[in-house]
Short mmCIF file of C-alpha atoms and ligand atoms in Angstrom, two decimals:
data_model
loop_
_atom_site.label_atom_id
_atom_site.label_comp_id
_atom_site.label_asym_id
_atom_site.label_seq_id
_atom_site.Cartn_x
_atom_site.Cartn_y
_atom_site.Cartn_z
CA UNK A 979 103.97 104.97 108.89
CA UNK A 980 101.86 106.57 111.56
CA UNK A 981 104.68 108.19 113.71
CA UNK A 982 108.37 108.40 114.19
CA UNK A 983 111.10 105.81 114.44
CA UNK A 984 111.34 103.67 117.65
CA UNK A 985 114.93 103.66 118.90
CA UNK A 986 116.12 100.48 120.51
CA UNK A 987 119.07 99.80 122.78
CA UNK A 988 120.09 96.22 122.94
CA UNK A 989 122.21 95.04 125.90
CA UNK A 990 123.81 91.55 125.63
CA UNK A 991 125.19 90.35 122.25
CA UNK A 992 125.23 86.65 122.72
CA UNK A 993 123.19 84.18 120.62
CA UNK A 994 119.74 85.88 121.31
CA UNK A 995 121.11 89.39 121.05
CA UNK A 996 122.81 88.92 117.80
CA UNK A 997 119.75 87.10 116.38
CA UNK A 998 117.56 90.00 117.49
CA UNK A 999 119.75 92.41 115.60
CA UNK A 1000 119.59 90.18 112.47
CA UNK A 1001 115.86 89.96 112.58
CA UNK A 1002 115.38 93.77 113.04
CA UNK A 1003 117.74 94.33 110.09
CA UNK A 1004 116.59 91.52 107.91
CA UNK A 1005 112.86 92.03 108.32
CA UNK A 1006 113.15 95.79 108.68
CA UNK A 1007 110.51 96.64 105.93
CA UNK A 1008 107.75 94.24 107.00
CA UNK A 1009 108.29 95.08 110.73
CA UNK A 1010 107.98 98.66 109.99
CA UNK A 1011 104.79 98.11 108.09
CA UNK A 1012 103.30 95.91 110.88
CA UNK A 1013 104.43 98.24 113.60
CA UNK A 1014 103.35 101.35 111.94
CA UNK A 1015 106.85 102.84 112.33
CA UNK A 1016 110.41 101.77 111.74
CA UNK A 1017 112.43 100.14 114.64
CA UNK A 1018 116.11 100.89 114.66
CA UNK A 1019 118.83 99.66 116.97
CA UNK A 1020 120.65 102.92 117.76
CA UNK A 1021 122.71 101.78 120.74
CA UNK A 1022 124.33 98.38 121.67
CA UNK A 1023 125.62 97.48 125.07
CA UNK A 1024 128.30 94.86 124.74
CA UNK A 1025 130.52 94.14 127.86
CA UNK A 1026 132.64 91.89 125.76
CA UNK A 1027 134.21 93.10 122.40
CA UNK A 1028 133.64 90.79 119.60
CA UNK A 1029 135.55 91.80 116.35
CA UNK A 1030 133.32 89.75 114.24
CA UNK A 1031 130.03 91.24 115.32
CA UNK A 1032 128.38 93.79 112.93
CA UNK A 1033 126.30 96.44 114.95
CA UNK A 1034 125.60 98.51 111.75
CA UNK A 1035 125.45 102.29 112.57
CA UNK A 1036 124.56 101.68 116.26
CA UNK A 1037 126.56 103.30 118.91
CA UNK A 1038 128.46 100.76 121.07
CA UNK A 1039 129.05 101.01 124.76
CA UNK A 1040 130.92 98.60 126.96
CA UNK A 1041 129.15 99.90 130.08
CA UNK A 1042 125.56 98.81 129.50
CA UNK A 1043 124.27 101.48 131.85
CA UNK A 1044 125.04 103.91 129.21
CA UNK A 1045 122.40 102.41 127.08
CA UNK A 1046 119.86 102.84 129.77
CA UNK A 1047 120.87 106.47 130.31
CA UNK A 1048 120.81 107.24 126.59
CA UNK A 1049 117.97 109.78 126.10
CA UNK A 1050 117.57 108.80 122.46
CA UNK A 1051 116.67 105.12 123.43
CA UNK A 1052 112.84 104.45 123.63
CA UNK A 1053 113.16 100.69 124.31
CA UNK A 1054 115.93 98.80 126.31
CA UNK A 1055 116.26 95.22 125.38
CA UNK A 1056 117.97 93.27 128.17
CA UNK A 1057 119.54 90.06 126.91
CA UNK A 1058 122.37 89.68 129.46
CA UNK A 1059 120.74 87.12 131.64
CA UNK A 1060 121.15 86.52 135.39
CA UNK A 1061 119.88 88.63 138.32
CA UNK A 1062 122.83 90.85 138.86
CA UNK A 1063 123.72 93.56 136.33
CA UNK A 1064 120.41 92.83 134.40
CA UNK A 1065 118.34 93.74 137.49
CA UNK A 1066 120.19 97.12 137.95
CA UNK A 1067 120.04 97.82 134.33
CA UNK A 1068 116.30 97.32 134.08
CA UNK A 1069 115.59 99.29 137.03
CA UNK A 1070 117.69 102.18 135.64
CA UNK A 1071 115.90 101.96 132.25
CA UNK A 1072 112.50 102.10 133.83
CA UNK A 1073 113.67 105.12 136.02
CA UNK A 1074 114.82 106.75 132.75
CA UNK A 1075 111.31 106.23 131.30
CA UNK A 1076 112.15 103.50 128.83
CA UNK A 1077 110.06 100.51 128.02
CA UNK A 1078 111.82 97.22 128.58
CA UNK A 1079 111.90 93.83 126.62
CA UNK A 1080 113.71 90.94 128.25
CA UNK A 1081 114.18 87.23 127.84
CA UNK A 1082 115.35 86.86 131.44
CA UNK A 1083 113.21 84.24 133.13
CA UNK A 1084 115.49 84.04 136.25
CA UNK A 1085 115.10 87.93 136.78
CA UNK A 1086 111.35 88.00 136.12
CA UNK A 1087 110.71 84.92 138.32
CA UNK A 1088 112.77 86.33 141.20
CA UNK A 1089 112.27 90.17 140.87
CA UNK A 1090 109.35 90.41 138.47
CA UNK A 1091 106.87 91.67 141.03
CA UNK A 1092 109.09 94.55 141.81
CA UNK A 1093 110.09 95.46 138.23
CA UNK A 1094 106.55 95.30 136.87
CA UNK A 1095 105.29 97.45 139.64
CA UNK A 1096 108.07 99.95 138.98
CA UNK A 1097 107.21 99.93 135.28
CA UNK A 1098 103.40 100.42 136.10
CA UNK A 1099 104.20 103.48 138.27
CA UNK A 1100 106.59 104.89 135.66
CA UNK A 1101 103.96 104.40 132.89
CA UNK A 1102 106.25 102.26 130.74
CA UNK A 1103 105.83 98.64 129.45
CA UNK A 1104 107.96 95.68 130.42
CA UNK A 1105 107.51 92.60 128.20
CA UNK A 1106 109.12 89.23 128.49
CA UNK A 1107 107.58 86.88 125.96
CA UNK A 1108 111.02 85.30 125.11
CA UNK A 1109 111.50 84.33 128.79
CA UNK A 1110 109.28 81.28 128.52
CA UNK A 1111 109.36 78.47 125.80
CA UNK A 1112 111.54 80.33 123.33
CA UNK A 1113 109.58 81.06 120.14
CA UNK A 1114 106.18 79.92 121.47
CA UNK A 1115 103.92 82.83 122.13
CA UNK A 1116 102.80 81.35 125.45
CA UNK A 1117 102.72 84.50 127.46
CA UNK A 1118 100.69 86.41 124.99
CA UNK A 1119 98.32 83.45 124.89
CA UNK A 1120 97.67 83.21 128.52
CA UNK A 1121 97.61 86.96 129.07
CA UNK A 1122 95.53 87.91 126.06
CA UNK A 1123 93.92 84.98 124.24
CA UNK A 1124 92.87 83.18 127.40
CA UNK A 1125 91.68 86.33 129.23
CA UNK A 1126 88.02 85.09 129.32
CA UNK A 1127 88.90 81.79 131.01
CA UNK A 1128 89.61 80.42 134.44
CA UNK A 1129 92.83 78.41 133.88
CA UNK A 1130 92.95 75.25 135.83
CA UNK A 1131 96.26 73.80 134.54
CA UNK A 1132 99.35 74.82 132.61
CA UNK A 1133 101.87 72.02 132.01
CA UNK A 1134 104.42 70.96 129.52
CA UNK A 1135 107.98 70.64 128.40
CA UNK A 1136 109.53 73.99 129.08
CA UNK A 1137 113.23 73.49 128.71
CA UNK A 1138 114.63 72.89 125.20
CA UNK A 1139 118.08 71.64 126.33
CA UNK A 1140 116.69 69.11 128.67
CA UNK A 1141 114.26 67.81 126.05
CA UNK A 1142 117.03 67.67 123.44
CA UNK A 1143 119.24 65.66 125.87
CA UNK A 1144 116.58 63.19 126.84
CA UNK A 1145 115.40 62.69 123.22
CA UNK A 1146 118.99 62.07 121.94
CA UNK A 1147 119.76 59.74 124.88
CA UNK A 1148 116.56 57.67 124.47
CA UNK A 1149 116.35 57.57 120.71
CA UNK A 1150 120.10 57.38 119.75
CA UNK A 1151 121.66 55.98 122.86
CA UNK A 1152 124.02 59.03 123.08
CA UNK A 1153 125.87 59.93 126.18
CA UNK A 1154 124.56 62.78 128.45
CA UNK A 1155 127.78 64.94 128.27
CA UNK A 1156 128.18 64.61 124.37
CA UNK A 1157 124.57 65.74 123.82
CA UNK A 1158 124.87 68.68 126.35
CA UNK A 1159 127.98 69.82 124.42
CA UNK A 1160 125.96 69.89 121.27
CA UNK A 1161 123.11 71.72 122.88
CA UNK A 1162 125.48 74.37 123.98
CA UNK A 1163 127.15 74.61 120.55
CA UNK A 1164 123.61 75.06 119.07
CA UNK A 1165 122.95 77.91 121.40
CA UNK A 1166 120.12 76.10 123.33
CA UNK A 1167 121.79 75.88 126.70
CA UNK A 1168 122.15 78.67 129.25
CA UNK A 1169 125.68 80.15 129.54
CA UNK A 1170 126.02 77.96 132.67
CA UNK A 1171 123.92 74.86 131.74
CA UNK A 1172 123.48 73.82 135.40
CA UNK A 1173 120.15 75.62 135.35
CA UNK A 1174 118.92 73.52 132.31
CA UNK A 1175 120.00 70.30 133.89
CA UNK A 1176 118.86 70.75 137.54
CA UNK A 1177 115.48 71.94 136.76
CA UNK A 1178 116.07 75.77 137.77
CA UNK A 1179 115.40 77.09 134.27
CA UNK A 1180 112.07 75.16 133.98
CA UNK A 1181 110.99 76.27 137.56
CA UNK A 1182 111.76 79.90 136.69
CA UNK A 1183 109.47 79.58 133.55
CA UNK A 1184 106.83 77.65 135.56
CA UNK A 1185 106.64 80.51 138.08
CA UNK A 1186 105.91 83.01 135.30
CA UNK A 1187 103.31 80.70 133.71
CA UNK A 1188 101.51 80.08 136.99
CA UNK A 1189 101.37 83.77 137.75
CA UNK A 1190 99.74 84.47 134.35
CA UNK A 1191 97.49 81.44 134.58
CA UNK A 1192 96.20 81.88 138.07
CA UNK A 1193 96.61 85.57 138.81
CA UNK A 1194 99.05 84.91 141.62
CA UNK A 1195 102.24 86.95 142.31
CA UNK A 1196 105.38 85.48 140.90
CA UNK A 1197 106.48 83.11 143.55
CA UNK A 1198 110.17 82.02 143.12
CA UNK A 1199 110.13 79.64 145.99
CA UNK A 1200 106.88 77.84 145.14
CA UNK A 1201 107.85 75.11 142.68
CA UNK A 1202 109.28 71.72 143.77
CA UNK A 1203 112.30 71.24 141.57
CA UNK A 1204 114.07 68.12 140.22
CA UNK A 1205 116.26 68.04 137.13
CA UNK A 1206 117.15 65.38 134.60
CA UNK A 1207 120.59 64.68 136.04
CA UNK A 1208 119.46 61.58 137.94
CA UNK A 1209 117.95 59.95 134.89
CA UNK A 1210 119.96 56.95 133.68
CA UNK A 1211 119.96 55.48 130.21
CA UNK A 1212 118.52 52.32 131.80
CA UNK A 1213 115.39 54.22 133.15
CA UNK A 1214 114.83 55.54 129.60
CA UNK A 1215 115.11 52.09 128.18
CA UNK A 1216 112.90 50.30 130.93
CA UNK A 1217 110.24 53.22 130.47
CA UNK A 1218 110.24 52.55 126.72
CA UNK A 1219 109.75 48.86 127.06
CA UNK A 1220 106.75 49.61 129.16
CA UNK A 1221 105.25 51.99 126.56
CA UNK A 1222 106.33 55.31 128.26
CA UNK A 1223 108.70 58.17 127.36
CA UNK A 1224 110.54 60.22 129.93
CA UNK A 1225 110.00 63.91 129.60
CA UNK A 1226 111.05 66.67 131.92
CA UNK A 1227 107.70 68.54 132.73
CA UNK A 1228 106.66 71.67 134.45
CA UNK A 1229 103.13 71.39 135.88
CA UNK A 1230 101.10 73.98 137.68
CA UNK A 1231 97.47 73.12 138.69
CA UNK A 1232 94.84 74.87 140.53
CA UNK A 1233 93.35 72.72 143.23
CA UNK A 1234 90.71 73.59 145.79
CA UNK A 1235 93.37 73.70 148.51
CA UNK A 1236 95.86 75.93 146.55
CA UNK A 1237 98.33 75.57 143.72
CA UNK A 1238 100.38 72.51 142.88
CA UNK A 1239 103.72 73.70 141.19
CA UNK A 1240 106.42 71.31 140.25
CA UNK A 1241 109.24 70.45 137.61
CA UNK A 1242 110.54 67.03 137.44
CA UNK A 1243 111.19 64.01 135.07
CA UNK A 1244 107.93 62.27 134.32
CA UNK A 1245 106.87 58.98 132.49
CA UNK A 1246 104.23 59.81 129.97
CA UNK A 1247 102.31 57.09 128.09
CA UNK A 1248 103.58 57.04 124.39
CA UNK A 1249 100.13 57.58 123.07
CA UNK A 1250 100.00 61.06 124.62
CA UNK A 1251 100.88 64.16 122.54
CA UNK A 1252 103.50 65.35 124.92
CA UNK A 1253 105.47 62.03 124.65
CA UNK A 1254 106.25 62.76 121.08
CA UNK A 1255 107.44 66.29 121.47
CA UNK A 1256 111.17 65.77 120.87
CA UNK A 1257 114.50 67.61 120.43
CA UNK A 1258 114.57 71.28 121.32
CA UNK A 1259 110.83 71.47 120.92
CA UNK A 1260 108.74 72.73 123.93
CA UNK A 1261 104.99 71.98 124.37
CA UNK A 1262 102.69 73.72 126.68
CA UNK A 1263 99.22 72.56 127.44
CA UNK A 1264 96.68 74.96 128.97
CA UNK A 1265 93.25 73.95 130.38
CA UNK A 1266 90.82 76.77 130.18
CA UNK A 1267 87.25 76.85 131.58
CA UNK A 1268 85.57 78.06 128.27
CA UNK A 1269 88.11 77.09 125.52
CA UNK A 1270 88.96 73.51 126.86
CA UNK A 1271 92.50 72.38 126.24
CA UNK A 1272 95.07 74.09 124.01
CA UNK A 1273 98.54 72.76 123.34
CA UNK A 1274 101.25 75.02 121.79
CA UNK A 1275 104.24 73.35 120.33
CA UNK A 1276 107.38 74.91 118.98
CA UNK A 1277 111.14 75.54 119.32
CA UNK A 1278 111.83 76.24 122.96
CA UNK A 1279 115.36 77.58 122.63
CA UNK A 1280 117.87 78.80 119.95
CA UNK A 1281 118.75 82.30 118.78
CA UNK A 1282 116.23 82.97 115.98
CA UNK A 1283 113.29 81.40 117.76
CA UNK A 1284 113.94 83.32 120.97
CA UNK A 1285 114.67 86.53 119.18
CA UNK A 1286 111.39 86.17 117.13
CA UNK A 1287 109.61 86.56 120.58
CA UNK A 1288 111.81 89.47 121.52
CA UNK A 1289 110.89 91.22 118.30
CA UNK A 1290 107.25 90.50 118.71
CA UNK A 1291 107.39 92.34 122.02
CA UNK A 1292 109.15 95.29 120.43
CA UNK A 1293 106.56 95.44 117.75
CA UNK A 1294 103.83 95.41 120.28
CA UNK A 1295 105.39 98.29 122.04
CA UNK A 1296 105.92 100.27 118.80
CA UNK A 1297 102.19 99.77 117.95
CA UNK A 1298 101.04 101.08 121.22
CA UNK A 1299 103.69 102.79 123.22
CA UNK A 1300 101.30 104.60 125.41
CA UNK A 1301 99.23 101.70 126.49
CA UNK A 1302 99.97 99.66 129.69
CA UNK A 1303 101.41 96.17 129.01
CA UNK A 1304 99.64 94.68 132.03
CA UNK A 1305 102.70 92.31 132.02
CA UNK A 1306 100.89 89.63 134.14
CA UNK A 1307 97.43 90.30 132.73
CA UNK A 1308 96.33 92.29 135.66
CA UNK A 1309 97.98 95.10 137.67
CA UNK A 1310 100.56 93.66 140.09
CA UNK A 1311 98.66 95.02 143.04
CA UNK A 1312 95.58 92.96 142.02
CA UNK A 1313 97.38 89.53 142.04
CA UNK A 1314 96.28 87.25 144.92
CA UNK A 1315 98.55 84.92 146.64
CA UNK A 1316 97.39 81.28 147.06
CA UNK A 1317 98.96 78.53 149.26
CA UNK A 1318 101.22 76.04 147.57
CA UNK A 1319 100.45 72.44 148.01
CA UNK A 1320 103.54 70.62 149.43
CA UNK A 1321 104.83 68.11 146.92
CA UNK A 1322 104.73 65.29 149.54
CA UNK A 1323 100.92 65.61 149.41
CA UNK A 1324 100.51 65.33 145.71
CA UNK A 1325 99.51 61.87 144.60
CA UNK A 1326 100.45 60.22 141.28
CA UNK A 1327 101.39 56.90 139.80
CA UNK A 1328 104.96 56.02 140.20
CA UNK A 1329 107.83 54.35 138.29
CA UNK A 1330 110.30 52.68 140.83
CA UNK A 1331 113.63 51.13 139.89
CA UNK A 1332 115.37 49.02 142.49
CA UNK A 1333 118.40 46.86 142.55
CA UNK A 1334 118.27 43.70 144.62
CA UNK A 1335 119.86 40.20 145.18
CA UNK A 1336 118.51 37.51 142.81
CA UNK A 1337 117.31 35.33 145.82
CA UNK A 1338 114.07 34.00 147.18
CA UNK A 1339 111.93 36.22 149.36
CA UNK A 1340 113.26 39.63 148.20
CA UNK A 1341 110.40 40.23 145.87
CA UNK A 1342 107.96 39.12 148.36
CA UNK A 1343 109.28 41.51 151.12
CA UNK A 1344 109.11 44.40 148.56
CA UNK A 1345 105.52 43.80 147.78
CA UNK A 1346 104.70 43.37 151.42
CA UNK A 1347 106.08 46.75 152.24
CA UNK A 1348 104.15 48.41 149.53
CA UNK A 1349 101.02 46.66 150.45
CA UNK A 1350 101.49 47.83 154.21
CA UNK A 1351 101.56 51.46 152.76
CA UNK A 1352 98.49 50.78 150.78
CA UNK A 1353 100.36 51.19 147.52
CA UNK A 1354 99.01 48.96 144.79
CA UNK A 1355 101.31 47.63 142.13
CA UNK A 1356 100.29 47.97 138.51
CA UNK A 1357 103.17 45.98 137.03
CA UNK A 1358 106.41 44.60 138.28
CA UNK A 1359 109.32 43.34 136.12
CA UNK A 1360 112.57 41.70 137.23
CA UNK A 1361 115.12 42.54 134.47
CA UNK A 1362 117.86 40.04 133.53
CA UNK A 1363 120.98 40.55 135.57
CA UNK A 1364 124.10 42.02 133.78
CA UNK A 1365 126.70 39.37 132.81
CA UNK A 1366 128.45 37.93 135.83
CA UNK A 1367 126.07 39.98 138.26
CA UNK A 1368 124.03 38.34 140.94
CA UNK A 1369 122.07 41.75 141.47
CA UNK A 1370 118.92 42.29 139.32
CA UNK A 1371 117.18 45.49 138.38
CA UNK A 1372 113.43 45.42 139.47
CA UNK A 1373 111.23 47.92 137.80
CA UNK A 1374 107.62 48.46 138.97
CA UNK A 1375 104.75 50.87 138.23
CA UNK A 1376 102.31 51.72 141.06
CA UNK A 1377 98.84 53.05 141.18
CA UNK A 1378 98.08 56.45 142.83
CA UNK A 1379 100.17 57.21 146.04
CA UNK A 1380 101.08 60.41 147.70
CA UNK A 1381 104.82 61.18 147.34
CA UNK A 1382 105.38 61.25 151.05
CA UNK A 1383 104.04 57.77 151.54
CA UNK A 1384 105.94 56.53 148.40
CA UNK A 1385 109.14 57.80 149.94
CA UNK A 1386 108.40 56.22 153.25
CA UNK A 1387 107.89 52.81 151.53
CA UNK A 1388 110.90 53.13 149.28
CA UNK A 1389 113.15 53.87 152.30
CA UNK A 1390 111.92 50.95 154.02
CA UNK A 1391 112.50 48.71 150.90
CA UNK A 1392 116.01 50.06 150.51
CA UNK A 1393 116.69 49.15 154.26
CA UNK A 1394 115.88 45.62 153.43
CA UNK A 1395 118.75 43.15 153.41
CA UNK A 1396 119.44 42.27 149.86
CA UNK A 1397 118.22 45.56 148.21
CA UNK A 1398 120.69 48.13 147.20
CA UNK A 1399 120.50 51.64 148.67
CA UNK A 1400 120.21 53.21 145.31
CA UNK A 1401 116.82 53.51 143.40
CA UNK A 1402 114.94 55.67 141.05
CA UNK A 1403 111.44 57.14 141.76
CA UNK A 1404 109.78 58.96 138.94
CA UNK A 1405 106.32 60.22 138.59
CA UNK A 1406 103.89 58.87 135.95
CA UNK A 1407 101.54 61.46 134.46
CA UNK A 1408 98.82 60.21 132.33
CA UNK A 1409 97.04 63.53 131.92
CA UNK A 1410 93.62 61.87 132.15
CA UNK A 1411 92.63 63.47 135.52
N1 HSE B 14 118.21 77.25 127.99
C1 HSE B 14 116.92 77.34 127.72
C2 HSE B 14 116.28 76.12 127.27
C3 HSE B 14 116.70 78.46 126.68
O1 HSE B 14 117.08 75.19 126.86
O2 HSE B 14 115.09 75.91 127.22
C4 HSE B 14 115.28 78.97 126.47
O3 HSE B 14 114.95 79.51 127.71
#
């Protein structure tokens, strides 16, 4: 043991908070040996009282600000979530000279530039490995292992709940609501799962990854965002019959004109590695100028996996409490903003599902509109009508087209007599650019 004990205050005692306490207790000896000192939770901030929770010898405060003000605490761990109390708590902890570890992607994506700058001025560290992809050490990889590379792309499955839901729906035919309830029970989903479903959680994570990858400030408004809520079981099935899987992806790419940043459902050819990353697993692919492509796969949510990343940050601080964490790989003042490429300008191949009357001429009208927009069709399948229905689903795959052009064509198609005004439009990513 090189120096004295590192005293930790943990605020937030939900799934990840309790898992963090369990790891620090259960792995105490090996952690002390690896950190060069012991780590002890001396103060817990719990806004709600849980009679079944065991906090050991730690002091317990209902007012979490008491933890930030506690002169004994060296590192404050924020596991409350959200951008309200957590923001004030972290600012107070930094002002009190404490290091901070957080799993809060919303807070880092929205206020990270300010919080990191405050930490830099105060000479303390702020670390947030657990904020992206749960147990996968993706932040450390980008910030440290990739430091000699120019990163041109970071892309992958970065919401465990969403991936769990899509996997269960497509492989077992389960209902969306039923799988979501299970994801909540397993501790994968956010307290309010809206963010998991509508793409906000993945967008927050992508903002953090893009900042680390491209050296840009955290830009909360940059990503285009679409969730998994509009995906129907029929789309999952049609995609499968054509040799694709539907995954919710976050993609950030460096282009000559700026950065492309988007989260949305995507068809991926079954032969690609990301297509078979199922359940709560996340996978992040990084393309580096020197190393080539790396893919990291692991549990993206869940108490123990996320707490593993929280504890890794604690150990890093305990090892070198006086060093700067360079939270985004470079001092905040050295980050350089770049333009975001509008989503409408980004070309891809597309999956389109339409519903149309089963009558002569409709198909030819559809193909004419696509041709008029210079959109070339790769395949077109008219599905059999449901029993007693005279409307038929039409599923087509296109070659490359910009989103703005695709939307224009789709609107014209839906305005046709005989075509229903509902449709699905999903990007196809072959990852072979
Ligand atoms: N709700 C998040 C997810 C937890 O499902 O990915 C990890 O950030």
